[in-house]
């Protein structure tokens, strides 16, 4: 695959991306390669998610210099779900700083499912990280604002700045999840019993449910990831959304726990910070180089898009993105 030494050096994580044409070709190749896989199941524990077409598939890359690449259905919109956790965390860090958020929410992997209650009990009632539901609820509660309405607006606006366009609520998904999320309500009440959540726990769950129901496309996810890759500056709009330090902290947390209890396997295969959601999206960040957005609704048993993982692994290798690799590998 690799022609000469110059190519090898360029394609290590510390190097640069190949030229625009080559990235464009490899995005199409990644799409074609992953599309053949039909394994996994569409999520149905939130009733409205079960309506997704299992064949939908899109792969987008947003380079930090603003170059964009798309293959497949990269404009199809879906609810962002858990991927919102990454960006809400970044917004809270921007407001409250590294130390406060680390102490209040934690940064360690739980090794347990995203909606685990056991993880809270095992840790003396303290949430363990912002990428699983307990820590994500605690993080949402820290968003500055007078009451739930203002907090929700701050989240919607903040995530829209990452995407570079006004994101909207998927009312159907929101209502469907709000009617069936007793488990998240239980998690919020449990945290409240330990004094670990700010404000009315059920109002926090409601804002969290809305943030999960924001509509994005694979193309949006690539730009949102590209903003984290670009030290907090949106590579398309040029707007600074968060500081470079906040991006660094957020990416560290994603590397440790962005794919829940599968985060170790993800890091081993792909070697990049990423975040998945149960509607089938995954955002991946190659610091300094690019954001990758993928969408395909069939999931593995931990709730991660199967084709999304295959396409991202392909791109990590072909573009030399693995942050642990000092030379290109096959
Ligand atoms: N809104 C979903 C939940 O809280 C998000 C979960 C996910 O994407 N893993 O259950």
Coordinates of C-alpha atoms and ligand atoms in Angstrom, one line a residue:
X1 CA 0.0 0.0 0.0
X2 CA 2.9 2.3 0.7
X3 CA 5.1 3.4 -2.1
X4 CA 8.2 4.9 -0.4
X5 CA 9.7 6.3 2.7
X6 CA 8.3 9.8 2.2
X7 CA 4.9 8.3 2.1
X8 CA 5.5 6.3 5.3
X9 CA 6.7 9.3 7.2
X10 CA 3.8 11.4 6.0
X11 CA 1.3 8.9 7.0
X12 CA 2.4 8.5 10.6
X13 CA 0.1 10.2 13.2
X14 CA 2.6 13.0 13.6
X15 CA 2.7 13.7 9.9
X16 CA 0.2 15.2 7.6
X17 CA -2.8 14.0 5.7
X18 CA -2.3 12.8 2.1
X19 CA -3.5 15.3 -0.6
X20 CA -7.2 16.1 -1.0
X21 CA -7.7 13.8 -4.0
X22 CA -6.3 10.8 -2.2
X23 CA -8.3 11.4 1.0
X24 CA -11.4 11.7 -1.3
X25 CA -10.7 8.4 -2.9
X26 CA -10.0 6.7 0.4
X27 CA -13.3 7.9 1.9
X28 CA -15.1 6.3 -1.0
X29 CA -13.1 3.1 -0.5
X30 CA -13.9 3.0 3.2
X31 CA -17.6 3.4 2.4
X32 CA -17.5 0.6 -0.2
X33 CA -15.5 -1.7 2.1
X34 CA -17.8 -1.3 5.2
X35 CA -21.0 -1.3 3.2
X36 CA -20.8 -5.0 2.6
X37 CA -21.3 -5.7 6.3
X38 CA -24.9 -6.4 7.3
X39 CA -24.4 -7.5 10.8
X40 CA -25.8 -5.9 14.0
X41 CA -29.3 -4.7 15.1
X42 CA -31.0 -1.3 14.9
X43 CA -31.7 0.0 18.4
X44 CA -35.3 -0.3 19.5
X45 CA -35.2 0.4 23.3
X46 CA -36.2 4.0 22.3
X47 CA -39.3 3.1 20.1
X48 CA -38.8 5.9 17.5
X49 CA -35.2 4.7 16.7
X50 CA -36.6 1.4 15.5
X51 CA -37.9 3.2 12.4
X52 CA -34.4 3.8 11.0
X53 CA -33.6 2.2 7.7
X54 CA -30.9 -0.4 8.5
X55 CA -29.3 0.3 5.1
X56 CA -28.5 4.0 5.7
X57 CA -24.8 4.5 5.5
X58 CA -22.7 7.7 5.2
X59 CA -19.0 8.5 5.7
X60 CA -17.7 12.1 6.0
X61 CA -14.3 13.6 6.7
X62 CA -13.7 17.3 7.6
X63 CA -10.1 18.3 7.4
X64 CA -8.8 21.0 9.7
X65 CA -8.0 23.1 6.7
X66 CA -11.7 23.0 5.7
X67 CA -11.5 20.3 3.0
X68 CA -14.6 18.1 3.1
X69 CA -15.2 14.6 1.8
X70 CA -18.4 12.6 1.6
X71 CA -19.5 9.1 0.5
X72 CA -23.0 7.7 0.7
X73 CA -25.9 9.2 2.7
X74 CA -24.0 11.8 4.6
X75 CA -27.0 14.2 4.6
X76 CA -29.5 11.9 6.2
X77 CA -30.4 13.3 9.7
X78 CA -30.6 11.2 12.8
X79 CA -30.7 12.0 16.5
X80 CA -27.2 12.6 17.9
X81 CA -27.9 10.6 21.1
X82 CA -24.8 9.9 23.2
X83 CA -22.5 11.8 20.9
X84 CA -23.9 14.9 22.4
X85 CA -22.1 14.0 25.7
X86 CA -18.8 14.8 24.1
X87 CA -19.8 18.3 23.1
X88 CA -21.8 19.2 26.2
X89 CA -18.7 18.1 28.2
X90 CA -16.5 20.5 26.2
X91 CA -19.0 23.3 26.7
X92 CA -19.0 22.7 30.5
X93 CA -15.2 22.5 30.6
X94 CA -15.0 25.8 28.8
X95 CA -17.2 27.4 31.4
X96 CA -16.0 25.7 34.6
X97 CA -12.5 24.6 33.8
X98 CA -10.6 21.3 33.9
X99 CA -10.3 20.8 37.7
X100 CA -14.0 21.5 38.7
X101 CA -15.4 19.2 36.1
X102 CA -12.9 16.4 36.9
X103 CA -13.8 16.5 40.6
X104 CA -17.6 16.7 40.0
X105 CA -17.9 14.3 37.2
X106 CA -14.8 12.1 37.0
X107 CA -12.8 10.9 34.0
X108 CA -12.4 7.2 34.5
X109 CA -13.9 4.4 32.4
X110 CA -16.6 2.4 34.2
X111 CA -16.1 -0.8 32.2
X112 CA -19.8 -1.1 32.4
X113 CA -22.8 -0.4 30.1
X114 CA -23.6 3.3 29.3
X115 CA -26.8 3.1 31.4
X116 CA -25.3 1.2 34.4
X117 CA -26.7 1.9 37.9
X118 CA -24.1 -0.5 39.4
X119 CA -21.3 1.8 38.3
X120 CA -22.6 4.5 40.5
X121 CA -23.0 2.3 43.6
X122 CA -19.5 0.8 43.1
X123 CA -18.1 4.3 43.2
X124 CA -19.7 5.6 46.4
X125 CA -22.4 7.4 44.5
X126 CA -20.0 9.5 42.4
X127 CA -20.5 9.5 38.6
X128 CA -17.3 8.2 36.9
X129 CA -17.1 9.9 33.6
X130 CA -19.1 12.2 31.3
X131 CA -19.5 9.7 28.4
X132 CA -21.9 7.4 30.2
X133 CA -25.3 8.4 31.4
X134 CA -24.6 9.1 35.1
X135 CA -21.7 11.4 34.3
X136 CA -23.5 12.9 31.3
X137 CA -26.5 13.8 33.5
X138 CA -24.2 15.4 36.1
X139 CA -22.5 17.3 33.2
X140 CA -25.7 18.6 31.7
X141 CA -26.7 19.8 35.1
X142 CA -23.5 21.9 35.2
X143 CA -24.3 23.9 32.0
X144 CA -24.7 27.5 33.1
X145 CA -28.2 29.0 32.8
X146 CA -31.3 30.1 34.9
X147 CA -33.4 26.9 34.8
X148 CA -33.9 24.1 32.3
X149 CA -35.1 26.3 29.4
X150 CA -31.9 28.4 29.4
X151 CA -29.7 25.3 29.8
X152 CA -31.3 23.6 26.9
X153 CA -30.9 26.7 24.7
X154 CA -27.2 27.0 25.7
X155 CA -26.7 23.3 24.7
X156 CA -28.6 23.7 21.4
X157 CA -26.6 26.8 20.5
X158 CA -23.3 25.4 21.7
X159 CA -23.6 22.2 19.6
X160 CA -24.8 24.2 16.6
X161 CA -21.5 26.2 16.8
X162 CA -19.6 22.9 16.7
X163 CA -21.6 21.9 13.6
X164 CA -21.6 25.3 12.0
X165 CA -25.4 25.4 11.4
X166 CA -28.5 25.6 13.6
X167 CA -29.3 22.1 14.9
X168 CA -32.9 21.3 15.6
X169 CA -34.8 19.0 17.9
X170 CA -36.3 15.8 16.6
X171 CA -39.6 16.1 18.4
X172 CA -40.6 12.5 17.7
X173 CA -37.4 11.0 19.1
X174 CA -37.6 13.3 22.1
X175 CA -41.2 12.4 22.9
X176 CA -40.5 8.7 22.4
X177 CA -37.5 8.7 24.7
X178 CA -39.1 10.9 27.3
X179 CA -42.0 8.5 27.6
X180 CA -39.7 5.5 28.1
X181 CA -36.6 6.7 30.0
X182 CA -37.4 5.5 33.5
X183 CA -33.9 4.2 33.7
X184 CA -32.3 7.6 33.2
X185 CA -34.7 9.0 35.7
X186 CA -33.6 6.4 38.2
X187 CA -30.0 7.2 37.6
X188 CA -30.6 10.9 38.1
X189 CA -32.6 10.2 41.3
X190 CA -29.8 7.9 42.6
X191 CA -27.2 10.7 41.9
X192 CA -29.5 13.1 43.7
X193 CA -29.7 10.8 46.7
X194 CA -25.9 11.1 47.0
X195 CA -26.0 14.9 46.5
X196 CA -24.2 14.5 43.1
X197 CA -26.5 16.4 40.7
X198 CA -27.4 20.1 40.6
X199 CA -31.1 21.1 40.6
X200 CA -34.2 19.0 40.0
X201 CA -33.1 15.6 38.8
X202 CA -36.1 15.0 36.5
X203 CA -35.6 18.5 34.9
X204 CA -32.0 17.5 34.2
X205 CA -33.1 14.2 32.6
X206 CA -35.5 16.3 30.4
X207 CA -32.7 18.6 29.1
X208 CA -30.4 15.5 28.6
X209 CA -33.2 13.8 26.6
X210 CA -33.5 16.8 24.4
X211 CA -29.8 17.1 23.8
X212 CA -29.8 13.4 22.7
X213 CA -32.6 14.2 20.2
X214 CA -30.8 17.0 18.3
X215 CA -30.7 16.1 14.6
X216 CA -27.4 15.8 12.9
X217 CA -26.0 14.1 9.7
X218 CA -22.7 12.3 9.2
X219 CA -21.5 15.5 7.5
X220 CA -22.3 17.5 10.7
X221 CA -20.5 15.0 12.9
X222 CA -17.4 15.3 10.7
X223 CA -17.4 19.1 11.1
X224 CA -18.1 18.8 14.9
X225 CA -15.2 16.4 15.2
X226 CA -13.1 18.6 12.9
X227 CA -13.6 21.5 15.4
X228 CA -12.2 19.3 18.2
X229 CA -9.3 18.3 15.9
X230 CA -8.7 22.0 15.1
X231 CA -8.1 23.1 18.7
X232 CA -11.6 24.4 19.0
X233 CA -12.0 26.4 15.8
X234 CA -14.7 25.2 13.4
X235 CA -12.8 24.5 10.2
X236 CA -15.7 25.5 8.0
X237 CA -17.0 28.6 9.7
X238 CA -13.7 29.7 11.2
X239 CA -15.5 30.4 14.5
X240 CA -13.7 29.6 17.8
X241 CA -16.1 27.4 19.8
X242 CA -13.9 26.2 22.7
X243 CA -10.3 26.6 23.7
X244 CA -7.5 24.2 22.6
X245 CA -7.1 23.1 26.2
X246 CA -10.7 22.1 26.4
X247 CA -10.3 20.1 23.2
X248 CA -7.3 18.3 24.6
X249 CA -9.2 17.4 27.8
X250 CA -12.3 16.3 25.9
X251 CA -10.2 14.0 23.6
X252 CA -8.5 12.4 26.6
X253 CA -11.9 11.5 28.0
X254 CA -13.2 10.2 24.7
X255 CA -10.1 8.0 24.3
X256 CA -10.8 6.5 27.7
X257 CA -14.5 6.0 27.4
X258 CA -16.1 7.2 24.2
X259 CA -17.2 3.7 23.2
X260 CA -18.4 2.6 26.7
X261 CA -17.1 -0.8 27.8
X262 CA -15.6 -1.3 24.3
X263 CA -13.3 1.7 24.5
X264 CA -10.2 -0.5 25.0
X265 CA -11.0 -2.5 21.8
X266 CA -11.7 0.7 19.9
X267 CA -8.4 2.3 21.0
X268 CA -6.6 -0.9 20.1
X269 CA -8.0 -1.2 16.6
X270 CA -8.4 2.5 15.7
X271 CA -6.1 4.4 18.0
X272 CA -8.1 7.6 18.1
X273 CA -10.6 9.4 20.4
X274 CA -14.2 8.7 19.3
X275 CA -17.8 8.8 20.5
X276 CA -20.7 6.7 19.5
X277 CA -24.4 6.9 19.9
X278 CA -27.3 4.4 19.7
X279 CA -28.9 5.9 16.6
X280 CA -25.8 4.7 14.7
X281 CA -23.4 7.7 14.5
X282 CA -19.8 7.8 15.5
X283 CA -17.6 10.9 15.6
X284 CA -13.8 10.3 15.6
X285 CA -11.1 12.9 16.0
X286 CA -7.6 12.9 14.6
X287 CA -5.9 15.8 16.5
X288 CA -4.6 18.4 14.2
X289 CA -5.8 16.6 11.0
X290 CA -9.5 15.9 10.7
X291 CA -12.8 14.9 12.1
X292 CA -14.6 11.7 10.8
X293 CA -18.4 11.4 10.9
X294 CA -20.0 8.0 10.1
X295 CA -23.7 6.9 10.3
X296 CA -25.2 3.5 10.0
X297 CA -27.9 2.3 12.3
X298 CA -27.0 -1.4 12.8
X299 CA -25.2 -1.7 16.2
X300 CA -23.1 -4.3 18.1
X301 CA -24.1 -5.5 21.5
X302 CA -22.6 -2.4 23.3
X303 CA -24.6 0.0 21.1
X304 CA -21.9 1.0 18.6
X305 CA -22.5 1.2 14.8
X306 CA -20.9 -1.9 13.1
X307 CA -20.3 -0.3 9.7
X308 CA -19.2 2.9 11.4
X309 CA -16.5 1.0 13.3
X310 CA -15.3 -0.8 10.1
X311 CA -15.2 2.4 8.0
X312 CA -13.4 4.3 10.7
X313 CA -10.8 1.6 11.2
X314 CA -10.2 1.6 7.4
X315 CA -9.6 5.3 7.4
X316 CA -7.4 5.3 10.5
X317 CA -5.1 2.8 8.8
X318 CA -5.2 4.2 5.3
X319 CA -4.7 7.8 6.3
X320 CA -2.2 6.9 9.1
X321 CA -4.2 8.4 11.9
X322 CA -3.6 6.0 14.8
X323 CA -1.9 8.2 17.5
X324 CA 0.0 5.2 18.8
X325 CA 1.6 4.3 15.5
X326 CA 5.0 5.7 14.7
X327 CA 4.8 4.2 11.1
X328 CA 2.0 3.2 8.8
X329 CA 0.6 -0.3 9.5
X330 CA -1.7 -2.6 7.5
Ligands
LIG1 N1 -30.4 8.9 24.9 C1 -29.8 7.6 25.0 C2 -29.9 7.2 26.5 O1 -29.6 7.9 27.4 C3 -28.3 7.7 24.6 C4 -27.6 6.4 24.7 C5 -26.6 6.2 23.7 O2 -26.5 6.8 22.7 N2 -25.8 5.2 24.1 O3 -30.2 6.1 26.8

